[in-house]
Amino acid sequence: MHNMFYRWVLIPLSCLFLIGSVYADDEPARRALPAPFPSPPFPSGEYQGYPLIGVPPDDTVYPLTEFLYDLPGGDILKDSRIRLYGWFNGSINASTCKDSNMPSSYWLVPNTPLLDQFVIRLERQVDSVQTDHIDFGFRSTYLYGTDYRYMTAGGWNSYQLLEHNQLYGYDFTEQYIDIYFPQVVEGMIVRIGRWIACPDIETQFAPDNYMGSHSILFTFDTYTQTGIMLTTMINENWTVQACLHAGTDMAPWYVGALPTGMFGVRWVSCDNNDSVYLVLNSINAAKFRHFNMYCQKMGHDNFNYLVGTWQHRFSEEIHTKTEGYLMWQRDAVLGGTPSAGPVHSFGGGGGIGPPIRGVSWTYGILNYTMFELSKKDFLTIRNEVWRDVSGERSGYPGTYTSNTIGWTHNFTTLLQIRPEIGYYRNWDRGAFDNGKRRGMVLFGVDVTSRF
């Protein structure tokens, strides 16, 4: 079976994308400013940005990729920079909640071990350092686990959550192609498909984060977008983006989809100590999408929001990132996008919430500060204040805070462990454990193993 897959899938793909890699034997020099942080121990050495232009493709070879490269003909895959790899991410937590840790995210079920993510990814990254030819790339990422419910976008196998409210499910989280045009200013990447939304400190995939858990601010913003995005490098300091997508977490073929704009700008200081990434993430009428589905009244969030991240490097060992957003939506419903599935103790289900007339506002600010302890370890402190004025996002109006500290240890480049402890609170009413508690103490640890 693996020989058929290798012959009929990987070899043709490698031949197709080898076109963009045969022009030069030596890797050109980096055209962007130097990476500001060491990675490892940090998950990335770059300031927030997506996709980055002028940065060499990642040449890390994981065990599954190495196995394929060692097969007969594997040099074709290697020369074309095609990689197949993935990871397992599991966690266990101890919480003061009994039934549900919502409205925090990812570690959903209290006092329970979870398979958060099993991910397999096939990709070829474009070479945006060279400037003499058009290059092509792609990424296809498949995810299974409890985290699927946060990735879910209407029309992308969303019945698992929106119809059945399953605890475990799968998601095709990234499915896109990239075309790099070096002739446009200092380079432009055109991305077509489904991608992770910009420009959060946190991201959807376990190995790319500073902690195993996530902030409340991250929990309730956009996860993926489907459409076409243009990213243009003006110079090593400035990058601009423009996008047309199908709406927050919706596929173009979904009943609630509508044309939505996005515009972003990224700046990095000449001394490489500061970066600002500002994005007007969704630009449309900002009106909740009402429709019928699964033989009942349903709907989907359609908020607009302005989001930005400022990052500062004190030294290579210490850096901080601060993110904030302002989100608004007209004629929303309590709790946002509904699930028609059964009500489970861990949360969700039960259909559409009661209407909220007029404009609903949600806003907050989040800070991550990281301290390198060794070449394999770092400490993370996370603090946030987040306000859901009408309960349009969380289902429980009020002002939330969370304060968390975590430690990351990399045993090897393939194995990582992250223990942490945090306190979460709604200062106005019960919101945690299905509305029974105002606050929650959450201790947890997750393990990520790459392959």
Tab-separated table of C-alpha atoms in Angstrom:
chain	number	residue	atom	x	y	z
A	1	MET	CA	0.000	0.000	0.000
A	2	HIS	CA	2.752	2.472	0.892
A	3	ASN	CA	4.448	1.728	-2.458
A	4	MET	CA	1.245	2.654	-4.330
A	5	PHE	CA	0.904	5.873	-2.286
A	6	TYR	CA	4.549	6.713	-2.942
A	7	ARG	CA	4.280	5.991	-6.692
A	8	TRP	CA	0.943	7.606	-7.494
A	9	VAL	CA	0.807	10.509	-5.003
A	10	LEU	CA	4.172	11.643	-3.682
A	11	ILE	CA	6.227	11.174	-6.866
A	12	PRO	CA	3.819	13.155	-9.104
A	13	LEU	CA	3.599	15.920	-6.484
A	14	SER	CA	7.353	16.096	-6.189
A	15	CYS	CA	7.774	16.321	-9.960
A	16	LEU	CA	5.184	19.102	-10.155
A	17	PHE	CA	6.802	21.247	-7.473
A	18	LEU	CA	10.393	20.413	-8.413
A	19	ILE	CA	9.962	23.048	-11.146
A	20	GLY	CA	10.494	25.818	-8.626
A	21	SER	CA	13.608	24.329	-7.026
A	22	VAL	CA	15.987	23.364	-9.851
A	23	TYR	CA	17.279	26.827	-10.627
A	24	ALA	CA	19.971	27.036	-7.960
A	25	ASP	CA	22.064	24.582	-5.988
A	26	ASP	CA	22.924	26.891	-3.102
A	27	GLU	CA	20.358	28.406	-0.728
A	28	PRO	CA	20.319	32.228	-1.121
A	29	ALA	CA	20.882	34.483	1.862
A	30	ARG	CA	17.981	35.599	4.046
A	31	ARG	CA	16.286	38.807	2.772
A	32	ALA	CA	14.288	39.548	5.938
A	33	LEU	CA	15.779	40.893	9.156
A	34	PRO	CA	17.465	38.222	11.328
A	35	ALA	CA	15.287	35.988	13.487
A	36	PRO	CA	14.979	37.820	16.838
A	37	PHE	CA	14.673	34.770	19.142
A	38	PRO	CA	16.419	31.406	19.449
A	39	SER	CA	14.319	28.439	18.368
A	40	PRO	CA	14.619	26.077	20.184
A	41	PRO	CA	13.799	26.521	22.991
A	42	PHE	CA	11.051	28.897	21.784
A	43	PRO	CA	8.555	27.442	19.290
A	44	SER	CA	9.478	30.045	16.664
A	45	GLY	CA	12.344	32.436	16.189
A	46	GLU	CA	10.239	34.926	14.202
A	47	TYR	CA	7.936	37.806	15.047
A	48	GLN	CA	4.262	37.195	14.279
A	49	GLY	CA	3.676	37.088	10.540
A	50	TYR	CA	1.967	34.770	8.138
A	51	PRO	CA	3.211	34.020	5.550
A	52	LEU	CA	6.701	35.483	5.913
A	53	ILE	CA	8.612	36.614	2.824
A	54	GLY	CA	12.402	36.629	2.596
A	55	VAL	CA	12.772	33.866	5.193
A	56	PRO	CA	14.315	30.555	4.024
A	57	PRO	CA	12.026	27.515	3.954
A	58	ASP	CA	12.126	25.317	7.039
A	59	ASP	CA	14.530	22.456	6.309
A	60	THR	CA	13.839	20.415	9.476
A	61	VAL	CA	13.584	16.714	8.630
A	62	TYR	CA	11.322	14.726	10.958
A	63	PRO	CA	11.423	10.895	11.180
A	64	LEU	CA	8.544	10.235	8.748
A	65	THR	CA	10.042	12.591	6.181
A	66	GLU	CA	13.475	11.018	6.659
A	67	PHE	CA	11.965	7.571	6.064
A	68	LEU	CA	10.473	8.751	2.758
A	69	TYR	CA	13.723	10.422	1.712
A	70	ASP	CA	15.568	7.123	2.304
A	71	LEU	CA	13.256	5.157	0.005
A	72	PRO	CA	14.297	4.550	-3.614
A	73	GLY	CA	13.685	7.780	-5.477
A	74	GLY	CA	13.471	9.739	-2.226
A	75	ASP	CA	15.991	12.243	-3.528
A	76	ILE	CA	13.256	13.616	-5.779
A	77	LEU	CA	11.133	14.415	-2.720
A	78	LYS	CA	14.122	15.852	-0.888
A	79	ASP	CA	15.215	18.085	-3.760
A	80	SER	CA	11.657	19.372	-4.193
A	81	ARG	CA	11.367	20.135	-0.431
A	82	ILE	CA	8.230	18.025	0.048
A	83	ARG	CA	7.766	16.935	3.668
A	84	LEU	CA	5.286	14.587	5.344
A	85	TYR	CA	5.261	14.809	9.147
A	86	GLY	CA	3.020	15.299	12.161
A	87	TRP	CA	2.618	15.024	15.921
A	88	PHE	CA	0.594	13.655	18.809
A	89	ASN	CA	-0.479	16.037	21.566
A	90	GLY	CA	-2.167	14.763	24.720
A	91	SER	CA	-2.999	16.405	28.028
A	92	ILE	CA	-4.376	15.839	31.497
A	93	ASN	CA	-5.691	18.531	33.835
A	94	ALA	CA	-6.815	19.008	37.429
A	95	SER	CA	-9.552	21.629	37.724
A	96	THR	CA	-11.800	23.052	40.411
A	97	CYS	CA	-14.643	22.582	37.906
A	98	LYS	CA	-16.613	19.328	37.833
A	99	ASP	CA	-18.222	19.103	34.391
A	100	SER	CA	-16.701	21.690	32.051
A	101	ASN	CA	-13.711	24.027	31.907
A	102	MET	CA	-15.480	26.257	29.382
A	103	PRO	CA	-15.294	29.120	28.532
A	104	SER	CA	-11.563	28.407	28.547
A	105	SER	CA	-10.521	26.291	25.576
A	106	TYR	CA	-8.668	23.151	24.514
A	107	TRP	CA	-8.553	21.480	27.959
A	108	LEU	CA	-12.315	21.140	27.771
A	109	VAL	CA	-13.156	18.254	30.116
A	110	PRO	CA	-12.071	18.656	33.765
A	111	ASN	CA	-9.835	16.121	35.500
A	112	THR	CA	-9.590	13.958	32.393
A	113	PRO	CA	-6.810	12.837	30.042
A	114	LEU	CA	-7.472	13.934	26.450
A	115	LEU	CA	-6.046	13.325	23.004
A	116	ASP	CA	-6.013	16.957	21.971
A	117	GLN	CA	-4.404	16.613	18.570
A	118	PHE	CA	-3.213	13.969	16.180
A	119	VAL	CA	-1.946	15.871	13.146
A	120	ILE	CA	-0.544	14.740	9.808
A	121	ARG	CA	0.762	17.329	7.338
A	122	LEU	CA	1.974	17.217	3.746
A	123	GLU	CA	3.648	20.404	2.533
A	124	ARG	CA	6.059	22.187	0.286
A	125	GLN	CA	7.094	25.676	1.393
A	126	VAL	CA	7.812	28.295	-1.241
A	127	ASP	CA	11.309	29.726	-1.493
A	128	SER	CA	10.686	33.458	-1.081
A	129	VAL	CA	14.358	34.290	-0.538
A	130	GLN	CA	15.312	33.850	-4.187
A	131	THR	CA	14.153	36.538	-6.618
A	132	ASP	CA	14.717	34.996	-10.055
A	133	HIS	CA	11.659	32.772	-10.582
A	134	ILE	CA	8.062	32.108	-9.583
A	135	ASP	CA	7.777	29.350	-6.982
A	136	PHE	CA	4.900	27.137	-5.883
A	137	GLY	CA	4.008	25.576	-2.546
A	138	PHE	CA	1.156	23.904	-0.709
A	139	ARG	CA	0.056	22.659	2.702
A	140	SER	CA	-2.498	20.011	3.607
A	141	THR	CA	-3.057	19.518	7.360
A	142	TYR	CA	-5.411	16.902	8.834
A	143	LEU	CA	-6.290	17.013	12.552
A	144	TYR	CA	-8.108	14.566	14.825
A	145	GLY	CA	-8.849	15.035	18.540
A	146	THR	CA	-10.889	17.097	20.959
A	147	ASP	CA	-9.374	20.308	19.570
A	148	TYR	CA	-11.321	19.843	16.316
A	149	ARG	CA	-14.257	21.767	17.820
A	150	TYR	CA	-12.178	24.954	17.935
A	151	MET	CA	-10.979	24.551	14.323
A	152	THR	CA	-14.467	23.810	12.943
A	153	ALA	CA	-15.596	26.055	10.092
A	154	GLY	CA	-19.069	25.875	8.575
A	155	GLY	CA	-18.950	23.632	5.504
A	156	TRP	CA	-15.668	21.912	6.442
A	157	ASN	CA	-17.126	18.684	7.926
A	158	SER	CA	-18.789	20.922	10.505
A	159	TYR	CA	-21.710	18.517	11.098
A	160	GLN	CA	-19.582	16.791	13.772
A	161	LEU	CA	-19.887	19.835	16.025
A	162	LEU	CA	-22.814	21.850	14.659
A	163	GLU	CA	-25.181	18.874	14.291
A	164	HIS	CA	-23.885	16.296	16.792
A	165	ASN	CA	-21.724	18.174	19.344
A	166	GLN	CA	-19.171	15.354	19.377
A	167	LEU	CA	-16.314	15.432	21.867
A	168	TYR	CA	-13.839	13.993	19.325
A	169	GLY	CA	-13.743	14.775	15.640
A	170	TYR	CA	-11.533	15.542	12.652
A	171	ASP	CA	-10.818	18.644	10.626
A	172	PHE	CA	-8.963	19.554	7.429
A	173	THR	CA	-7.604	22.653	9.142
A	174	GLU	CA	-5.213	23.870	6.434
A	175	GLN	CA	-5.753	23.236	2.732
A	176	TYR	CA	-4.037	25.824	0.559
A	177	ILE	CA	-1.609	26.485	-2.252
A	178	ASP	CA	0.932	29.329	-2.365
A	179	ILE	CA	2.267	31.071	-5.470
A	180	TYR	CA	5.272	33.325	-4.967
A	181	PHE	CA	5.906	36.214	-7.385
A	182	PRO	CA	9.367	37.770	-6.789
A	183	GLN	CA	8.752	40.485	-9.402
A	184	VAL	CA	6.041	42.248	-7.318
A	185	VAL	CA	7.785	44.892	-5.166
A	186	GLU	CA	10.107	42.782	-2.928
A	187	GLY	CA	7.992	39.652	-3.377
A	188	MET	CA	4.346	38.635	-3.102
A	189	ILE	CA	2.733	35.358	-2.005
A	190	VAL	CA	-0.776	34.579	-3.242
A	191	ARG	CA	-2.479	32.050	-0.970
A	192	ILE	CA	-5.623	30.234	-2.149
A	193	GLY	CA	-7.601	27.865	0.085
A	194	ARG	CA	-8.108	27.552	3.843
A	195	TRP	CA	-5.535	28.943	6.267
A	196	ILE	CA	-5.024	29.880	9.926
A	197	ALA	CA	-6.274	33.413	10.600
A	198	CYS	CA	-3.842	36.274	11.387
A	199	PRO	CA	-2.237	37.718	13.597
A	200	ASP	CA	-2.613	36.112	17.053
A	201	ILE	CA	0.173	35.358	19.528
A	202	GLU	CA	-1.407	31.931	19.919
A	203	THR	CA	-2.131	29.514	17.123
A	204	GLN	CA	-4.196	26.395	16.629
A	205	PHE	CA	-1.421	23.803	16.578
A	206	ALA	CA	0.229	22.523	19.763
A	207	PRO	CA	3.949	22.732	18.791
A	208	ASP	CA	3.607	26.392	17.743
A	209	ASN	CA	2.384	27.669	21.130
A	210	TYR	CA	4.094	28.820	24.317
A	211	MET	CA	1.562	26.924	26.486
A	212	GLY	CA	-0.749	23.940	26.278
A	213	SER	CA	-3.839	25.929	27.291
A	214	HIS	CA	-5.102	29.098	25.619
A	215	SER	CA	-6.260	32.537	26.630
A	216	ILE	CA	-9.967	33.407	26.669
A	217	LEU	CA	-9.215	36.169	24.171
A	218	PHE	CA	-7.870	33.600	21.693
A	219	THR	CA	-10.727	31.182	22.379
A	220	PHE	CA	-13.331	33.506	20.896
A	221	ASP	CA	-11.680	35.033	17.827
A	222	THR	CA	-11.363	33.684	14.261
A	223	TYR	CA	-9.637	30.333	13.761
A	224	THR	CA	-9.552	29.801	9.979
A	225	GLN	CA	-10.511	31.623	6.809
A	226	THR	CA	-11.148	30.289	3.287
A	227	GLY	CA	-10.515	32.442	0.255
A	228	ILE	CA	-7.605	34.226	-1.410
A	229	MET	CA	-4.947	36.280	0.410
A	230	LEU	CA	-2.167	38.461	-1.027
A	231	THR	CA	0.912	39.167	1.111
A	232	THR	CA	3.460	41.683	-0.242
A	233	MET	CA	6.864	42.551	1.180
A	234	ILE	CA	7.600	46.277	0.706
A	235	ASN	CA	11.034	46.077	2.315
A	236	GLU	CA	12.608	44.250	5.261
A	237	ASN	CA	10.599	46.435	7.668
A	238	TRP	CA	7.137	46.545	6.061
A	239	THR	CA	4.713	43.902	4.784
A	240	VAL	CA	1.093	44.467	3.731
A	241	GLN	CA	-1.776	42.006	3.237
A	242	ALA	CA	-5.179	42.029	1.559
A	243	CYS	CA	-7.709	39.230	1.456
A	244	LEU	CA	-11.156	38.191	0.267
A	245	HIS	CA	-12.610	35.322	2.294
A	246	ALA	CA	-15.980	33.693	2.997
A	247	GLY	CA	-16.448	35.047	6.517
A	248	THR	CA	-15.309	34.056	9.998
A	249	ASP	CA	-14.853	30.260	10.120
A	250	MET	CA	-17.000	29.577	7.051
A	251	ALA	CA	-16.318	27.887	3.706
A	252	PRO	CA	-17.539	29.616	0.520
A	253	TRP	CA	-20.091	26.821	-0.033
A	254	TYR	CA	-21.581	27.135	3.467
A	255	VAL	CA	-25.099	28.535	3.741
A	256	GLY	CA	-23.973	31.411	5.976
A	257	ALA	CA	-20.964	32.477	3.887
A	258	LEU	CA	-20.643	35.970	2.443
A	259	PRO	CA	-17.835	37.970	0.773
A	260	THR	CA	-15.608	39.437	3.490
A	261	GLY	CA	-12.531	41.619	3.254
A	262	MET	CA	-9.356	41.717	5.322
A	263	PHE	CA	-6.406	44.109	5.383
A	264	GLY	CA	-3.217	43.870	7.423
A	265	VAL	CA	0.144	45.564	7.888
A	266	ARG	CA	3.293	44.283	9.615
A	267	TRP	CA	6.261	46.406	10.721
A	268	VAL	CA	9.602	45.408	12.222
A	269	SER	CA	11.980	48.045	13.620
A	270	CYS	CA	15.433	48.508	12.117
A	271	ASP	CA	17.094	47.414	15.364
A	272	ASN	CA	14.923	44.250	15.259
A	273	ASN	CA	13.715	44.800	18.836
A	274	ASP	CA	10.082	45.639	18.075
A	275	SER	CA	7.329	44.511	15.737
A	276	VAL	CA	3.706	45.576	15.245
A	277	TYR	CA	1.183	43.481	13.321
A	278	LEU	CA	-2.230	45.129	12.830
A	279	VAL	CA	-5.125	43.471	10.972
A	280	LEU	CA	-8.705	44.474	10.234
A	281	ASN	CA	-9.599	40.814	10.119
A	282	SER	CA	-13.182	40.880	8.813
A	283	ILE	CA	-14.830	43.683	6.851
A	284	ASN	CA	-18.532	43.242	6.027
A	285	ALA	CA	-21.939	44.184	7.465
A	286	ALA	CA	-21.097	42.432	10.778
A	287	LYS	CA	-24.607	40.998	11.101
A	288	PHE	CA	-25.226	37.551	12.606
A	289	ARG	CA	-26.149	35.042	9.896
A	290	HIS	CA	-29.588	33.468	10.491
A	291	PHE	CA	-30.707	30.408	8.497
A	292	ASN	CA	-32.397	27.017	8.838
A	293	MET	CA	-30.336	23.845	9.074
A	294	TYR	CA	-30.811	20.378	10.557
A	295	CYS	CA	-34.593	21.006	10.509
A	296	GLN	CA	-34.389	23.913	12.946
A	297	LYS	CA	-33.392	27.553	13.253
A	298	MET	CA	-29.633	27.909	13.214
A	299	GLY	CA	-27.061	30.591	12.479
A	300	HIS	CA	-23.413	31.575	12.494
A	301	ASP	CA	-21.330	34.362	13.982
A	302	ASN	CA	-20.316	37.110	11.584
A	303	PHE	CA	-18.416	39.586	13.730
A	304	ASN	CA	-15.966	42.197	12.433
A	305	TYR	CA	-12.889	43.022	14.447
A	306	LEU	CA	-9.650	44.940	14.579
A	307	VAL	CA	-6.783	42.978	16.115
A	308	GLY	CA	-3.147	43.857	16.684
A	309	THR	CA	-0.002	42.456	18.297
A	310	TRP	CA	3.005	44.421	19.580
A	311	GLN	CA	6.140	42.419	20.280
A	312	HIS	CA	9.287	43.563	22.053
A	313	ARG	CA	12.638	41.863	22.534
A	314	PHE	CA	14.477	42.821	25.707
A	315	SER	CA	17.218	40.346	24.826
A	316	GLU	CA	17.497	37.000	23.062
A	317	GLU	CA	16.522	35.394	26.377
A	318	ILE	CA	13.512	37.615	27.261
A	319	HIS	CA	10.723	38.878	25.041
A	320	THR	CA	7.107	39.954	25.429
A	321	LYS	CA	4.050	39.980	23.170
A	322	THR	CA	0.871	41.992	23.747
A	323	GLU	CA	-2.307	41.475	21.740
A	324	GLY	CA	-5.630	43.276	21.792
A	325	TYR	CA	-8.823	43.346	19.764
A	326	LEU	CA	-12.137	45.141	19.419
A	327	MET	CA	-14.956	42.958	18.070
A	328	TRP	CA	-18.535	43.906	17.138
A	329	GLN	CA	-21.627	42.206	15.698
A	330	ARG	CA	-25.229	43.245	15.015
A	331	ASP	CA	-28.295	41.234	16.039
A	332	ALA	CA	-26.204	38.447	17.568
A	333	VAL	CA	-27.424	35.579	19.770
A	334	LEU	CA	-26.299	34.603	23.262
A	335	GLY	CA	-23.333	32.258	23.015
A	336	GLY	CA	-22.693	32.784	19.305
A	337	THR	CA	-22.673	30.046	16.663
A	338	PRO	CA	-25.039	27.315	17.923
A	339	SER	CA	-24.729	23.541	17.897
A	340	ALA	CA	-27.924	21.624	17.246
A	341	GLY	CA	-26.440	18.597	18.978
A	342	PRO	CA	-27.315	17.249	22.414
A	343	VAL	CA	-26.322	19.191	25.526
A	344	HIS	CA	-23.312	17.482	27.082
A	345	SER	CA	-21.807	18.098	30.491
A	346	PHE	CA	-18.574	19.289	28.868
A	347	GLY	CA	-20.526	22.074	27.103
A	348	GLY	CA	-22.226	23.008	23.857
A	349	GLY	CA	-25.357	21.756	22.148
A	350	GLY	CA	-28.963	22.712	22.649
A	351	GLY	CA	-29.542	24.887	19.587
A	352	ILE	CA	-29.598	28.620	19.037
A	353	GLY	CA	-29.495	31.056	21.955
A	354	PRO	CA	-31.847	33.976	22.635
A	355	PRO	CA	-31.407	37.066	20.423
A	356	ILE	CA	-29.371	40.120	21.377
A	357	ARG	CA	-30.703	43.241	19.683
A	358	GLY	CA	-28.435	45.988	18.393
A	359	VAL	CA	-24.644	45.988	18.415
A	360	SER	CA	-22.739	43.651	20.722
A	361	TRP	CA	-19.176	44.488	21.728
A	362	THR	CA	-16.317	42.239	22.809
A	363	TYR	CA	-12.790	43.453	23.564
A	364	GLY	CA	-9.707	42.538	25.514
A	365	ILE	CA	-5.955	42.671	25.966
A	366	LEU	CA	-3.498	39.810	26.446
A	367	ASN	CA	0.187	39.623	27.327
A	368	TYR	CA	2.710	36.805	27.042
A	369	THR	CA	6.203	37.239	28.504
A	370	MET	CA	8.830	34.541	27.973
A	371	PHE	CA	12.128	33.847	29.773
A	372	GLU	CA	14.712	31.455	28.373
A	373	LEU	CA	16.073	29.245	31.163
A	374	SER	CA	18.337	27.038	29.060
A	375	LYS	CA	18.681	25.806	25.503
A	376	LYS	CA	15.861	23.359	26.260
A	377	ASP	CA	13.674	25.297	28.703
A	378	PHE	CA	11.689	28.498	28.998
A	379	LEU	CA	9.153	30.031	31.360
A	380	THR	CA	5.937	31.736	30.193
A	381	ILE	CA	3.723	34.185	32.091
A	382	ARG	CA	0.308	34.934	30.554
A	383	ASN	CA	-2.128	37.617	31.763
A	384	GLU	CA	-5.324	38.931	30.173
A	385	VAL	CA	-8.428	41.031	30.673
A	386	TRP	CA	-11.365	40.294	28.342
A	387	ARG	CA	-14.905	41.710	28.290
A	388	ASP	CA	-17.921	40.094	26.632
A	389	VAL	CA	-20.452	42.897	27.078
A	390	SER	CA	-23.604	41.033	25.965
A	391	GLY	CA	-22.490	37.402	26.139
A	392	GLU	CA	-22.465	37.129	22.344
A	393	ARG	CA	-19.251	35.073	22.380
A	394	SER	CA	-19.074	33.153	25.663
A	395	GLY	CA	-22.762	32.983	26.584
A	396	TYR	CA	-22.004	34.650	29.927
A	397	PRO	CA	-21.711	38.472	29.894
A	398	GLY	CA	-19.064	40.063	32.041
A	399	THR	CA	-15.422	40.925	32.532
A	400	TYR	CA	-12.996	38.003	32.545
A	401	THR	CA	-9.391	37.741	33.675
A	402	SER	CA	-6.879	34.927	33.578
A	403	ASN	CA	-3.385	34.660	35.051
A	404	THR	CA	-1.232	31.679	34.141
A	405	ILE	CA	2.364	30.549	34.489
A	406	GLY	CA	3.891	27.651	32.570
A	407	TRP	CA	7.180	25.876	31.947
A	408	THR	CA	8.243	24.261	28.676
A	409	HIS	CA	10.925	21.575	28.531
A	410	ASN	CA	12.181	20.059	25.281
A	411	PHE	CA	13.654	16.633	25.986
A	412	THR	CA	14.646	16.505	22.309
A	413	THR	CA	13.493	18.233	19.136
A	414	LEU	CA	10.806	15.527	18.959
A	415	LEU	CA	9.492	15.411	22.538
A	416	GLN	CA	8.165	18.290	24.658
A	417	ILE	CA	6.341	18.627	27.984
A	418	ARG	CA	4.515	21.742	29.305
A	419	PRO	CA	3.093	21.905	32.865
A	420	GLU	CA	1.189	25.059	33.888
A	421	ILE	CA	-1.218	26.476	36.452
A	422	GLY	CA	-3.691	29.334	36.077
A	423	TYR	CA	-6.636	31.133	37.614
A	424	TYR	CA	-9.607	32.195	35.456
A	425	ARG	CA	-12.530	34.352	36.590
A	426	ASN	CA	-15.674	36.150	35.466
A	427	TRP	CA	-16.031	39.074	37.860
A	428	ASP	CA	-19.760	39.621	37.234
A	429	ARG	CA	-21.443	36.204	37.350
A	430	GLY	CA	-21.005	32.450	37.225
A	431	ALA	CA	-19.524	31.460	33.869
A	432	PHE	CA	-17.302	28.422	34.405
A	433	ASP	CA	-18.495	24.846	34.883
A	434	ASN	CA	-21.639	25.571	32.816
A	435	GLY	CA	-22.369	28.775	34.713
A	436	LYS	CA	-22.045	27.336	38.230
A	437	ARG	CA	-18.724	29.004	39.162
A	438	ARG	CA	-17.309	32.478	38.803
A	439	GLY	CA	-13.724	31.254	38.940
A	440	MET	CA	-11.587	28.240	38.120
A	441	VAL	CA	-8.141	27.047	39.111
A	442	LEU	CA	-6.678	24.920	36.338
A	443	PHE	CA	-3.508	22.842	36.542
A	444	GLY	CA	-2.510	20.816	33.531
A	445	VAL	CA	0.305	19.278	31.587
A	446	ASP	CA	0.518	18.378	27.917
A	447	VAL	CA	3.004	16.292	25.970
A	448	THR	CA	3.814	16.685	22.282
A	449	SER	CA	5.612	14.009	20.291
A	450	ARG	CA	6.606	14.707	16.701
A	451	PHE	CA	7.071	12.096	13.993
